Each structure stands twice: as structure tokens, then as C-alpha cells.
XYZ file of C-alpha atoms in Angstrom:
183
model
C 4.582 6.876 -7.783
C 5.477 4.161 -5.315
C 4.132 0.763 -4.438
C 3.429 0.593 -0.718
C 2.195 -2.033 1.679
C -1.051 -1.557 3.602
C 1.044 -0.930 6.713
C 2.952 1.833 4.886
C -0.324 3.372 3.739
C -1.665 3.218 7.305
C 1.316 5.326 8.377
C 0.830 8.207 5.939
C 1.130 11.354 8.054
C -2.006 13.288 8.933
C -0.789 16.464 7.188
C -1.036 14.694 3.795
C -4.645 13.611 4.345
C -7.258 13.219 3.107
C -6.468 11.135 0.050
C -8.767 9.714 -2.600
C -8.654 5.937 -3.001
C -9.885 3.681 -5.790
C -10.129 -0.004 -5.072
C -10.555 -3.282 -6.861
C -11.587 -6.126 -4.576
C -10.079 -9.092 -6.353
C -12.351 -11.651 -4.683
C -15.665 -9.873 -4.159
C -18.736 -10.814 -6.187
C -20.433 -7.437 -5.575
C -17.343 -5.591 -6.788
C -17.191 -7.811 -9.863
C -20.828 -6.991 -10.664
C -20.124 -3.262 -10.295
C -17.166 -3.584 -12.662
C -19.299 -5.426 -15.222
C -22.212 -2.980 -15.035
C -19.996 0.124 -15.180
C -17.362 -1.309 -17.538
C -14.682 -0.333 -15.014
C -11.398 -1.633 -13.683
C -12.139 -0.179 -10.264
C -15.192 -1.166 -8.253
C -14.944 1.122 -5.230
C -14.065 4.653 -4.119
C -13.213 5.764 -0.573
C -11.365 8.424 1.390
C -8.206 7.862 3.431
C -9.108 10.551 5.906
C -7.289 9.734 9.130
C -3.989 7.935 9.631
C -4.758 4.270 9.059
C -8.503 4.828 8.536
C -10.666 4.815 5.396
C -14.116 6.346 5.084
C -15.951 3.837 2.912
C -19.442 3.212 1.610
C -20.469 -0.404 1.937
C -23.990 -1.080 3.178
C -23.597 2.297 4.963
C -20.905 5.012 5.167
C -18.466 4.152 7.942
C -14.786 3.893 8.758
C -12.531 0.867 8.391
C -8.907 0.229 9.175
C -6.656 0.495 6.121
C -5.144 -2.888 6.937
C -8.541 -4.568 6.436
C -8.225 -4.125 2.649
C -5.889 -7.121 2.198
C -7.769 -8.471 -0.851
C -7.853 -5.115 -2.648
C -5.696 -3.464 -5.225
C -5.606 0.244 -4.300
C -4.765 3.372 -6.264
C -4.266 6.390 -4.001
C -4.465 9.973 -5.265
C -3.658 13.080 -3.278
C -3.526 16.834 -3.733
C -0.206 18.297 -2.563
C -1.484 21.865 -3.102
C -4.438 21.700 -0.713
C -4.147 24.113 2.164
C -4.535 22.900 5.749
C -7.956 24.605 5.736
C -9.068 22.693 2.631
C -7.890 19.435 4.156
C -9.769 20.202 7.366
C -12.944 21.076 5.424
C -12.903 17.668 3.735
C -12.233 15.802 6.970
C -15.046 17.671 8.722
C -17.578 16.854 6.004
C -16.540 13.185 6.045
C -16.936 13.136 9.836
C -20.339 14.819 9.555
C -21.523 12.268 7.003
C -20.387 9.393 9.216
C -22.159 10.851 12.234
C -25.494 10.475 10.391
C -25.490 6.751 11.084
C -26.124 3.587 9.128
C -29.765 4.155 8.178
C -29.246 7.649 6.772
C -26.064 6.730 4.900
C -27.171 3.368 3.544
C -26.090 2.248 0.093
C -28.274 3.022 -2.914
C -29.165 -0.618 -3.665
C -32.096 0.292 -5.930
C -29.796 2.559 -7.882
C -27.441 -0.351 -8.569
C -30.354 -2.427 -9.820
C -31.394 0.540 -11.968
C -27.875 0.816 -13.395
C -27.917 -2.877 -14.275
C -31.289 -2.493 -16.021
C -30.434 0.861 -17.614
C -32.993 2.682 -15.458
C -31.041 5.624 -14.071
C -34.258 7.053 -12.623
C -34.049 4.437 -9.839
C -31.067 6.240 -8.331
C -31.780 7.916 -5.022
C -31.129 11.604 -4.505
C -30.543 10.937 -0.797
C -28.459 7.745 -0.810
C -25.127 7.315 -2.541
C -22.934 4.811 -4.249
C -19.372 4.756 -3.018
C -18.113 6.865 -5.931
C -20.703 9.559 -5.312
C -18.790 10.421 -2.125
C -16.368 12.215 -4.461
C -18.972 15.003 -4.183
C -17.237 16.147 -0.986
C -14.369 17.289 -3.206
C -16.616 20.007 -4.667
C -16.240 21.914 -1.382
C -12.585 22.657 -2.174
C -12.339 22.252 -5.957
C -14.544 24.349 -8.271
C -13.738 22.032 -11.200
C -15.193 19.111 -9.256
C -18.293 21.158 -8.494
C -18.811 21.849 -12.197
C -18.123 18.231 -13.214
C -20.522 16.837 -10.626
C -23.375 18.975 -11.976
C -23.377 16.659 -15.005
C -22.489 13.215 -13.678
C -23.062 10.728 -10.871
C -19.694 9.094 -11.399
C -18.670 5.478 -11.343
C -15.303 4.576 -9.806
C -13.788 4.485 -13.297
C -15.160 7.948 -14.100
C -13.588 9.211 -10.867
C -10.282 7.671 -11.971
C -10.438 9.303 -15.393
C -11.463 12.711 -14.022
C -8.692 12.760 -11.388
C -6.074 11.851 -14.026
C -7.299 14.656 -16.325
C -7.019 17.459 -13.737
C -3.992 19.708 -14.196
C -2.460 22.648 -12.373
C -1.710 25.865 -14.257
C 1.878 24.687 -14.838
C 0.589 21.486 -16.484
C 1.460 19.185 -13.591
C -1.076 16.725 -12.225
C -3.420 18.325 -9.725
C -4.162 14.882 -8.233
C -1.014 12.801 -8.711
C -1.000 9.150 -7.773
C 0.566 8.974 -4.309
C 0.947 5.216 -4.370
C -0.498 1.890 -5.343
C -1.040 -1.069 -3.064
C -1.343 -4.576 -4.447
C -2.445 -7.609 -2.488
C 0.508 -9.583 -1.331
């Protein structure tokens, strides 16, 4: 595992994408609240799905330049065994989700309030938290499909699940590609 700069991360070649990214915004109040409510180190999940571009859920699901995450500590996972077809499937579903627009992909604000109050029933079936975008992984990973039948994961639960996944030879299925720390 390497430590990279945001510029290095922006230059990851397309054939290695998409990658799964956990983030900790070191100065954001909303991220701090998410960490407190979910008892997590990480407050955000996103996809690095095009060179230099993240697919991220803020108030809606949209893309942002990698270099705009200057105040974030990032942990980047990847899957070296994905086929080009699996990679393309994930990129297509991310693109399709983004094409739905801001209103249809808006953040599940009521769900966050419900989490804070312990009322999980306030979560929307239609709208997602950032970490629920891990659900796209179920299209190429049957283990993710099974896991997601039982959980609407927090960023920390995504982190734990990715670290637990192993290949048949015992190697990490989703090794950490790099980390990026604010500098």
C-alpha cells in the first residue's frame, strides 16, 4: 500500500477503475456528525470511476474532481481480479445513476435524522446515504449481494466488509490501493 497525493490519484489509469473510496473530511461538521452517529472513523464512501473523477453522494449523486478532496483523508480499495466487463458494468451503473439528476438522487436526510434518533424506519427505500452506493458492487460480486440483503452499511461497515473479503488463495479480494492524507 502506498501513500499518494491527490494528483497521483487523479492519474490512476482507466484500466484499474473503478475503485472504492472511503473518506474522512477532517473539517466538515456533517462528516463529524456521521462519524459520531455511526461510531465510525470514516464519514463518506464514493467511487473513483473515471480518471480524476469521483462519483459521490452529497446532497445528490454527482461527480467531482479528485483534486477537490484536499481536506479529506482517503482510503482507496480496488479489485485487481475484476474483468474489463465487470469494470464496465460498474461504470455504466454509476453513469446511469448520475443521469437520474439531483432530485431523484438526493440524499436521505430523513434517514440520517432517523439514525441519530434510533429510528431506522425513517430510512428511504428510494434515496441513499453515500455508503449505500456500495450496492452497485452486488452486480459483480455475489458476496456483496448476499451481505447487502442484511445491511444498509455505514462507511465503517463498508471498510470492515472490504477488509474481510478474501480470494480462494487467502489474499485480499479488495486490497488497499493507496491512502491519501491532506497535506
